[in-house]
XYZ file of C-alpha atoms in Angstrom:
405
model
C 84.524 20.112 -112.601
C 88.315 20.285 -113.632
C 91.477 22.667 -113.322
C 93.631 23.709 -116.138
C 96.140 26.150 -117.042
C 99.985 26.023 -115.330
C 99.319 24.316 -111.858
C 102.160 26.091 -109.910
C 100.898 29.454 -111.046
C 98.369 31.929 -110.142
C 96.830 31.220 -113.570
C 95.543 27.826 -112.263
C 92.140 27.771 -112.067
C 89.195 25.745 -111.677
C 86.050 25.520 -114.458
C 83.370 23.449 -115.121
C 81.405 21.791 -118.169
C 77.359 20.734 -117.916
C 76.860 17.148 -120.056
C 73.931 15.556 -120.730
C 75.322 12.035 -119.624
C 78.647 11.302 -117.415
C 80.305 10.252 -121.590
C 78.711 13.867 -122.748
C 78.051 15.990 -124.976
C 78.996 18.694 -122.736
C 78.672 22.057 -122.678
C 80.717 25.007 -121.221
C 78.613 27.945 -120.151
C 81.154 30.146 -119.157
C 84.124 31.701 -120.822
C 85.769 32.670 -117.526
C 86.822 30.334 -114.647
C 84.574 29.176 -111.689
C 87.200 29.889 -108.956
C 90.324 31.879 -109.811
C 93.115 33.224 -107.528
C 91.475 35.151 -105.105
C 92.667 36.702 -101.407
C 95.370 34.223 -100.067
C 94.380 31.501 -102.120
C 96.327 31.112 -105.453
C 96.144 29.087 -108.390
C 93.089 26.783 -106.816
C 92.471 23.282 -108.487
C 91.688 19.484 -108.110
C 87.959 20.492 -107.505
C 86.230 17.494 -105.369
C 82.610 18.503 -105.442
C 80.234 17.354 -102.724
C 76.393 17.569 -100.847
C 76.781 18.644 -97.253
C 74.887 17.545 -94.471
C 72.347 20.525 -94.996
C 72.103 19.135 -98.553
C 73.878 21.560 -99.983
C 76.417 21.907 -102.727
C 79.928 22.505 -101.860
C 83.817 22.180 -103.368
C 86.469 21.219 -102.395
C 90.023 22.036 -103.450
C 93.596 22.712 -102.848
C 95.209 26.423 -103.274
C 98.756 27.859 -102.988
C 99.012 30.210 -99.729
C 99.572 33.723 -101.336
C 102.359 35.273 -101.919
C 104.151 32.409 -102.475
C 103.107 30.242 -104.696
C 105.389 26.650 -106.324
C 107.275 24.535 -104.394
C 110.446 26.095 -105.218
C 109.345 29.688 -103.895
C 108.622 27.929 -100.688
C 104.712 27.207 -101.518
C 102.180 24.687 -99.915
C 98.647 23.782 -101.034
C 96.141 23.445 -98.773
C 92.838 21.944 -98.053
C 89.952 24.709 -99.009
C 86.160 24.399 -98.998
C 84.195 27.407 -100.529
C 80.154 26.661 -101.186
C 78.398 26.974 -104.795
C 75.641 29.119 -105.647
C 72.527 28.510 -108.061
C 72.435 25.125 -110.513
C 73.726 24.132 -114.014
C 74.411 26.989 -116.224
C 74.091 29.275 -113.806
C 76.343 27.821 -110.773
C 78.951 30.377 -109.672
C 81.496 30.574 -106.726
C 81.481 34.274 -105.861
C 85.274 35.533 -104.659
C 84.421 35.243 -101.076
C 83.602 39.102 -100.348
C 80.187 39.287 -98.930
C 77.265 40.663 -100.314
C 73.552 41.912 -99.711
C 71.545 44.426 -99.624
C 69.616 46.906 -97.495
C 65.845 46.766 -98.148
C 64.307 49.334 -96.035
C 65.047 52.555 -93.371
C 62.429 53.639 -90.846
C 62.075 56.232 -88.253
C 61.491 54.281 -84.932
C 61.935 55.084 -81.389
C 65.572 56.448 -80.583
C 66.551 56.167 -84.295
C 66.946 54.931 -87.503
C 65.295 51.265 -88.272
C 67.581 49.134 -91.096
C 66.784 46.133 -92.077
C 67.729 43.895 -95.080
C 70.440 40.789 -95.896
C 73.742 39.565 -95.949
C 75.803 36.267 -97.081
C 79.236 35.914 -97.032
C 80.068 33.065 -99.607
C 82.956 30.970 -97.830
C 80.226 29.961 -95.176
C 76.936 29.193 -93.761
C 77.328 31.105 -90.786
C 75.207 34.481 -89.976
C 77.519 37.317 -90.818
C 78.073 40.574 -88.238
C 76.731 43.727 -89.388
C 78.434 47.098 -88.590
C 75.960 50.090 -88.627
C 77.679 53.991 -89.360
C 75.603 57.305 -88.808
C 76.942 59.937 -90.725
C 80.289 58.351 -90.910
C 80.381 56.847 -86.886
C 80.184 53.375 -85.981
C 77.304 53.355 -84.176
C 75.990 49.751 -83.914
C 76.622 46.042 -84.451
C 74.284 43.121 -85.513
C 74.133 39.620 -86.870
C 72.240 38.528 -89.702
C 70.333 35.799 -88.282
C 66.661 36.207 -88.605
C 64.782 34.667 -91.454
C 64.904 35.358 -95.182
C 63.654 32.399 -97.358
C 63.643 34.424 -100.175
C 67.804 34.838 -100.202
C 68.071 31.042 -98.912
C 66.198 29.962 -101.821
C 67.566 32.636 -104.010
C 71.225 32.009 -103.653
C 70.579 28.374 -102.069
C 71.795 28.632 -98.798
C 70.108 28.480 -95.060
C 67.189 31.073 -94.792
C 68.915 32.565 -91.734
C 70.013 36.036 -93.444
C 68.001 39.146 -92.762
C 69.329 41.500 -90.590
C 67.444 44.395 -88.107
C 69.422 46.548 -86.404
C 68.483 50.158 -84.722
C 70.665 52.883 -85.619
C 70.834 55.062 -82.768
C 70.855 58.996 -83.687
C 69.094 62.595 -82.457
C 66.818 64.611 -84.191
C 67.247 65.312 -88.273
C 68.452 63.959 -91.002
C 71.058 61.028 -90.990
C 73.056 58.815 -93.360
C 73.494 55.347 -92.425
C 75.901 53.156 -94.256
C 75.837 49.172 -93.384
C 78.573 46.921 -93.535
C 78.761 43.077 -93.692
C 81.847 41.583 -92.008
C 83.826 39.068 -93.979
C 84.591 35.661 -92.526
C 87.416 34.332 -94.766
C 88.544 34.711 -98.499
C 87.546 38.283 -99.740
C 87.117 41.650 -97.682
C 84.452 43.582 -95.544
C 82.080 44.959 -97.799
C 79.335 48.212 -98.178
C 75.781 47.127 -98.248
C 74.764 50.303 -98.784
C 73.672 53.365 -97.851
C 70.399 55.130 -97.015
C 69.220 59.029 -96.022
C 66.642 58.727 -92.500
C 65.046 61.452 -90.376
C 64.495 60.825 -87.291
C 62.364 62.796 -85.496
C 62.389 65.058 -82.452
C 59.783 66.367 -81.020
C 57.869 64.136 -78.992
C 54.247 62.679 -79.062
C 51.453 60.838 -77.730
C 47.739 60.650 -76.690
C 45.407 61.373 -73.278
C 42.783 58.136 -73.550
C 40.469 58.870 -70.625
C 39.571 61.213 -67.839
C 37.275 60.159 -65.214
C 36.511 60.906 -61.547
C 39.181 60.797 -58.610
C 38.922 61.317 -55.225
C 40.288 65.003 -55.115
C 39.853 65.564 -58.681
C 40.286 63.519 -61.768
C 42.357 60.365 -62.905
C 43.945 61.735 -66.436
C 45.347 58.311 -68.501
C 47.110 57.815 -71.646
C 51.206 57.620 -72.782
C 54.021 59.620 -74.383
C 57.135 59.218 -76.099
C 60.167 61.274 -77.292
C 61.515 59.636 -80.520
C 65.206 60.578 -79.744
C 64.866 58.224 -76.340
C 63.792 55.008 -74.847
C 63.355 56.582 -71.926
C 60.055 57.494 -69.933
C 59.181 60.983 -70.463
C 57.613 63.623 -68.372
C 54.271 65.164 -68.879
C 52.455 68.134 -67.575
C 48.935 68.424 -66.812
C 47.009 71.787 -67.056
C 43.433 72.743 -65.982
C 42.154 75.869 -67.236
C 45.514 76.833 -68.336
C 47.031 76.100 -64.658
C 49.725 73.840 -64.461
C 47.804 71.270 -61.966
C 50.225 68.035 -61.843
C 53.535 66.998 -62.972
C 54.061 63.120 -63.591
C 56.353 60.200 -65.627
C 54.801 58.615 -68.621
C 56.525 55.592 -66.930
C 53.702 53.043 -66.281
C 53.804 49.879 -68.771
C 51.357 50.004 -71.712
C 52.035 46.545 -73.875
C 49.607 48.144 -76.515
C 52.119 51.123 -77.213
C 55.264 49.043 -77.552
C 53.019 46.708 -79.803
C 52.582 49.375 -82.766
C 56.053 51.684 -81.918
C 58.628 49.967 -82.730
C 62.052 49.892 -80.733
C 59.975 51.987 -78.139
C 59.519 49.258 -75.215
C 56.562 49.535 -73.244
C 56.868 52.013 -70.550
C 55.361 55.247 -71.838
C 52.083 55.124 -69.993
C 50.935 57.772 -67.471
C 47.817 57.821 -64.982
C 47.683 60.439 -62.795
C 45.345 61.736 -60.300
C 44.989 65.503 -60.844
C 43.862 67.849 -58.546
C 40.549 69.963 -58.805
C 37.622 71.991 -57.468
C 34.188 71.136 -58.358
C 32.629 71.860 -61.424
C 32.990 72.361 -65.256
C 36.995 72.202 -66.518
C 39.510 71.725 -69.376
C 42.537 69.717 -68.505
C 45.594 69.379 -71.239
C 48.454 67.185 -70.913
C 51.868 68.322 -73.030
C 54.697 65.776 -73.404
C 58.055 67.343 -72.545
C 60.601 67.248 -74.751
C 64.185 65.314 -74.605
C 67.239 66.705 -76.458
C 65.963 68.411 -79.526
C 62.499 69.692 -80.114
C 60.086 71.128 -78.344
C 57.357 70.432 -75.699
C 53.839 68.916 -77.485
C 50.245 69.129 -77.005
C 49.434 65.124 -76.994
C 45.573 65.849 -75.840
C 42.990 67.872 -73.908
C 39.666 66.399 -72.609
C 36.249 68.212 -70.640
C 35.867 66.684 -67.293
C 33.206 67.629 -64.434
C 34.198 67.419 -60.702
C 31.527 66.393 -58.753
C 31.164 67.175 -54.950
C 28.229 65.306 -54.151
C 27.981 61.459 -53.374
C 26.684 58.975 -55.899
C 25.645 55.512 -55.685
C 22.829 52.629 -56.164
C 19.732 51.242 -54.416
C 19.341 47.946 -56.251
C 17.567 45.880 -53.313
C 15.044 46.242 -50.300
C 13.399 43.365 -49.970
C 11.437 41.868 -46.619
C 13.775 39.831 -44.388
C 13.985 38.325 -40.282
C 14.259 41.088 -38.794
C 13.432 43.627 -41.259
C 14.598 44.572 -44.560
C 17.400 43.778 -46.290
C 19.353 46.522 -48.182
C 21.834 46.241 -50.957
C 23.646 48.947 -53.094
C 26.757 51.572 -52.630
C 27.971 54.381 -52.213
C 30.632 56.727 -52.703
C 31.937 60.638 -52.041
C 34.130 61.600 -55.061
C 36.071 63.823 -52.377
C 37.518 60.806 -50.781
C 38.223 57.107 -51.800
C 37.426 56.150 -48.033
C 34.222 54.203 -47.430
C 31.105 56.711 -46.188
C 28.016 56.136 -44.531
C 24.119 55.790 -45.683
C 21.539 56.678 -43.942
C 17.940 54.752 -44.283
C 14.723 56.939 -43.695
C 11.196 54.862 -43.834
C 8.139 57.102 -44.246
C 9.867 59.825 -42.858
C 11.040 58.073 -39.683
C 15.359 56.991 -39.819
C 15.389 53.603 -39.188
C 19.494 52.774 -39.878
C 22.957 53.895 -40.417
C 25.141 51.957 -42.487
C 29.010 52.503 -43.620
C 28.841 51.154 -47.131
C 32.351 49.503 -47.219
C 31.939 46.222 -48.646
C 33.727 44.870 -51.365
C 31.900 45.593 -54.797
C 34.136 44.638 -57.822
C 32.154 45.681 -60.486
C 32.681 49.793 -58.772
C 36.226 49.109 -58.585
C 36.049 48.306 -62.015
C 33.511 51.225 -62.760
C 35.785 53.703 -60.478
C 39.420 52.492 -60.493
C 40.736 55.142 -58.041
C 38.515 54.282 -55.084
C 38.670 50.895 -54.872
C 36.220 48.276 -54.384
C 34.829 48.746 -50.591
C 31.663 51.372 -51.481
C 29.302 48.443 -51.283
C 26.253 48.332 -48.456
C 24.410 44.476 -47.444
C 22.702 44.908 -44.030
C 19.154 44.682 -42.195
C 17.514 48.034 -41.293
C 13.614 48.344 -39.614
C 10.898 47.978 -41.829
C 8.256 45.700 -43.901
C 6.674 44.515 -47.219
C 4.883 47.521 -48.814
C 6.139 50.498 -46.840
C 8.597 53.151 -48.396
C 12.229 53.148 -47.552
C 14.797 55.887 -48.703
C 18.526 55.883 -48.523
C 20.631 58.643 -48.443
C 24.357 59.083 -49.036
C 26.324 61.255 -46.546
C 28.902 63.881 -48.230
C 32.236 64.190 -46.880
C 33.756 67.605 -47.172
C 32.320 69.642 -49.417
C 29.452 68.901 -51.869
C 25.445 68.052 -49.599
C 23.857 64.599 -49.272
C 22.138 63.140 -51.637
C 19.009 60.929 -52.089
C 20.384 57.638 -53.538
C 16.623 56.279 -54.394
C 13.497 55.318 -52.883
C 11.980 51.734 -52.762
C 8.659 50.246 -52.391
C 9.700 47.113 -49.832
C 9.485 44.340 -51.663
C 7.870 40.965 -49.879
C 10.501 38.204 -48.681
C-alpha cells in the first residue's frame, strides 16, 4: 500500500501494488486509486494496513477534514479506519455509501414482505433500513439476520439480510428500500419493487361435529389488510345462525402465513333443530374487499341419546356395569336405566369421568361415563337404556349376555 500525488491536496490518494515477494516484481492492477477524496475526508494517505480481531482486513490512514484541506488553510489530518473488500487483484475500498440489494417482495398478512441485504463499507455494524410505500415512510429495520453468502461475498460478518413488513391496504403498491449510512458516503436506494397486497379475506371450516344444542363449527380466518382477529358468520340453511371472532390461537395457521400471528381460529357452538342441515361460515371483510365464503359442511343433529355397553360381568352383589352415555341436547350428565329379562333392576346417572368421550365429544366434557352394581347373574340378559332429555325418545344402548365373575 502507498500514497502519492501532492499530499496537502485533494489529489492525494492512496493505491496499492500486488508482488510476488516483499523485493517484487510487483504488479499494479488498477489504473485508478484505492481510496480517493471522498465525503469529509480529503486527500487520504499513509495507508497502515491491518487484520482485526474478527480476522479481517482493514486500513488505516490519515485524511484532511473537508473543506479545508493544508495546514495553511487551517487543515488537520486525522486518524481514519475504512475496511477492504475481496483479495489481491481484486481488493477495493468502496467510497463509504452503502450498498445491497433487495431479493424478493411477497404478499403476507397486513402487507408487503421485503427482504434482501445491506453493507455499509466504513463498518461492521448492521445497517437501519427505511421502508417507503408509494412514496411514505412506512417502516424501519436493521439488517441483522444471516446472509453468509454477502459475508463471504464481500468478506465481512454474515449478519446482513434484512426482513421487514411493509404495511399497506388492498392493491397494488411500490415499495422503495433504503439503507442508512453510518459515516463517509450518503443514504442510499436499494431498490424498488411493484407488490399487491390483497384484500379480501380468507380461510377454511375444518370440522363440524355434535354440540349440545346444535353443532360445534371449527376452523380460522384472516383478512390480509390486518393482524387483527376477524369476524365470521355462520349460516344454516341460508339462516344466519351464529355470529363469532376468529380469535382463538391456532399455532398451525401462523406457521404457514406469514406476518399473520396466530389468533385466527374460531370454534363455535351453533345452534340447531334436529335433523339433516347445511351450515356455511363467510369471513367478514376489513377495509377493502368484500365478505368470503371460507367453507360449508353437511351436519346431522341428533335428538336421541347415544352411548356404549362395553361391560356386564358377574360381581358381589350383582353385576357390574360399565359404559356411557350422553343426550346431544345437553352436555349435563343423564341417567341409564338397566332392565334384566324384562324386569328394571337399576338406575344409574352416568357421570363419571371418561377421557377418551371428552376427547371423542369435546363440547360435553368428560363426565358421561357409568361403573356401578345393578341386580342380576352369570347367564341372564341385561339391557341398558339411555334416558333423553328434552326432545328426541330413549334409546336402547345394547343388550348383554352376563358374563361370569
Amino acid at each position: 500500500f502507498y500514497s502519492a500525488s501532492d499530499w496537502d491536496t485533494t489529489r492525494y490518494a492512496i493505491g496499492y501494488a500486488v508482488c510476488q515477494t516483499v523485493m517484487g516484481p510487483c504488479t499494479k492492477p488498477r489504473t485508478k486509486p484505492l481510496l480517493a477524496s471522498s465525503g469529509d475526508a480529503g486527500g487520504p494517505g499513509g495507508p497502515a494496513p491491518f487484520i482485526d480481531v474478527t480476522g479481517n482486513l482493514q486500513l488505516g490512514f490519515h485524511a484532511w477534514t473537508s473543506p479545508k484541506i493544508g495546514y495553511e488553510n487551517g487543515g488537520a489530518r486525522t486518524l481514519r479506519i475504512k475496511p477492504t473488500m475481496g483479495t489481491g487483484a481484486e481488493l477495493s475500498i468502496p467510497d463509504g455509501t452503502p450498498f445491497g440489494r433487495v431479493d424478493e417482495i411477497q404478499d403476507v398478512v397486513g402487507g408487503l414482505r421485503v427482504r434482501g441485504w445491506s453493507l455499509d463499507p466504513d463498518t461492521t455494524e448492521p445497517l437501519t433500513v427505511h421502508a417507503y410505500v408509494d412514496g411514505v415512510f412506512v417502516a424501519t429495520s436493521v439488517s441483522h439476520h444471516e446472509r453468509t453468502d454477502v459475508g463471504g461475498l464481500f468478506g465481512t460478518t454474515p449478519d446482513r439480510g434484512f426482513d421487514i413488513v411493509a404495511p399497506g391496504i388492498g392493491g397494488w403498491h411500490n415499495v422503495c428500500l433504503y439503507a442508512i449510512n453510518k459515516a463517509f458516503g450518503a443514504n442510499s436506494l436499494l431498490g424498488c419493487r411493484d407488490g399487491l397486497v390483497l384484500w379480501n379475506p380468507y380461510g377454511s371450516v375444518d370440522a363440524a361435529s355434535s354440540a349440545p344444542g346444535g353443532f360445534q363449527l371449527a376452523g380460522w380466518a384472516i383478512d390480509p389488510e390486518s393482524t387483527a382477529s376477524i369476524d365470521v358468520h355462520v349460516y344454516v340453511d341460508g339462516n344466519l345462525a351464529a355470529v363469532t371472532n376468529a380469535g382463538v390461537s391456532r399455532e398451525d395457521v401462523a406457521a404457514v402465513k406469514a406476518n399473520a400471528g396466530p389468533n385466527h381460529g374460531f370454534d363455535v357452538t351453533v345452534p340447531s333443530g334436529p335433523g339433516f342441515h347445511t351450515t356455511c361460515a363467510y369471513a367478514i371483510n376489513v377495509s377493502l374487499g368484500e365478505n368470503v365464503l371460507i367453507g360449508c359442511r353437511w351436519v346431522v343433529v341428533s335428538t336421541d341419546p347415544i352411548g356404549s355397553f362395553d361391560v356386564a360381568v358377574g360381581a358381589p352383589g350383582g353385576v357390574r356395569v360399565q359404559g356411557w352415555a350422553l343426550d346431544p341436547n345437553v352436555a349435563s350428565p343423564l341417567d341409564v336405566h338397566f332392565y334384566l329379562d324384562g324386569q328394571g333392576v337399576g338406575v344409574i346417572n352416568a357421570s363419571s369421568p371418561r377421557v377418551d368421550i371428552a376427547g371423542a365429544f369435546p363440547p360435553y366434557g368428560p363426565n358421561h361415563g357409568f361403573d356401578a352394581i345393578v341386580s342380576g347373574s352369570a347367564g341372564q340378559t341385561l339391557c341398558a337404556y339411555a334416558i333423553n332429555v328434552g326432545a328426541g325418545a330413549n334409546t336402547l344402548i345394547d343388550c348383554r349376555q352376563i358374563q361370569a365373575g
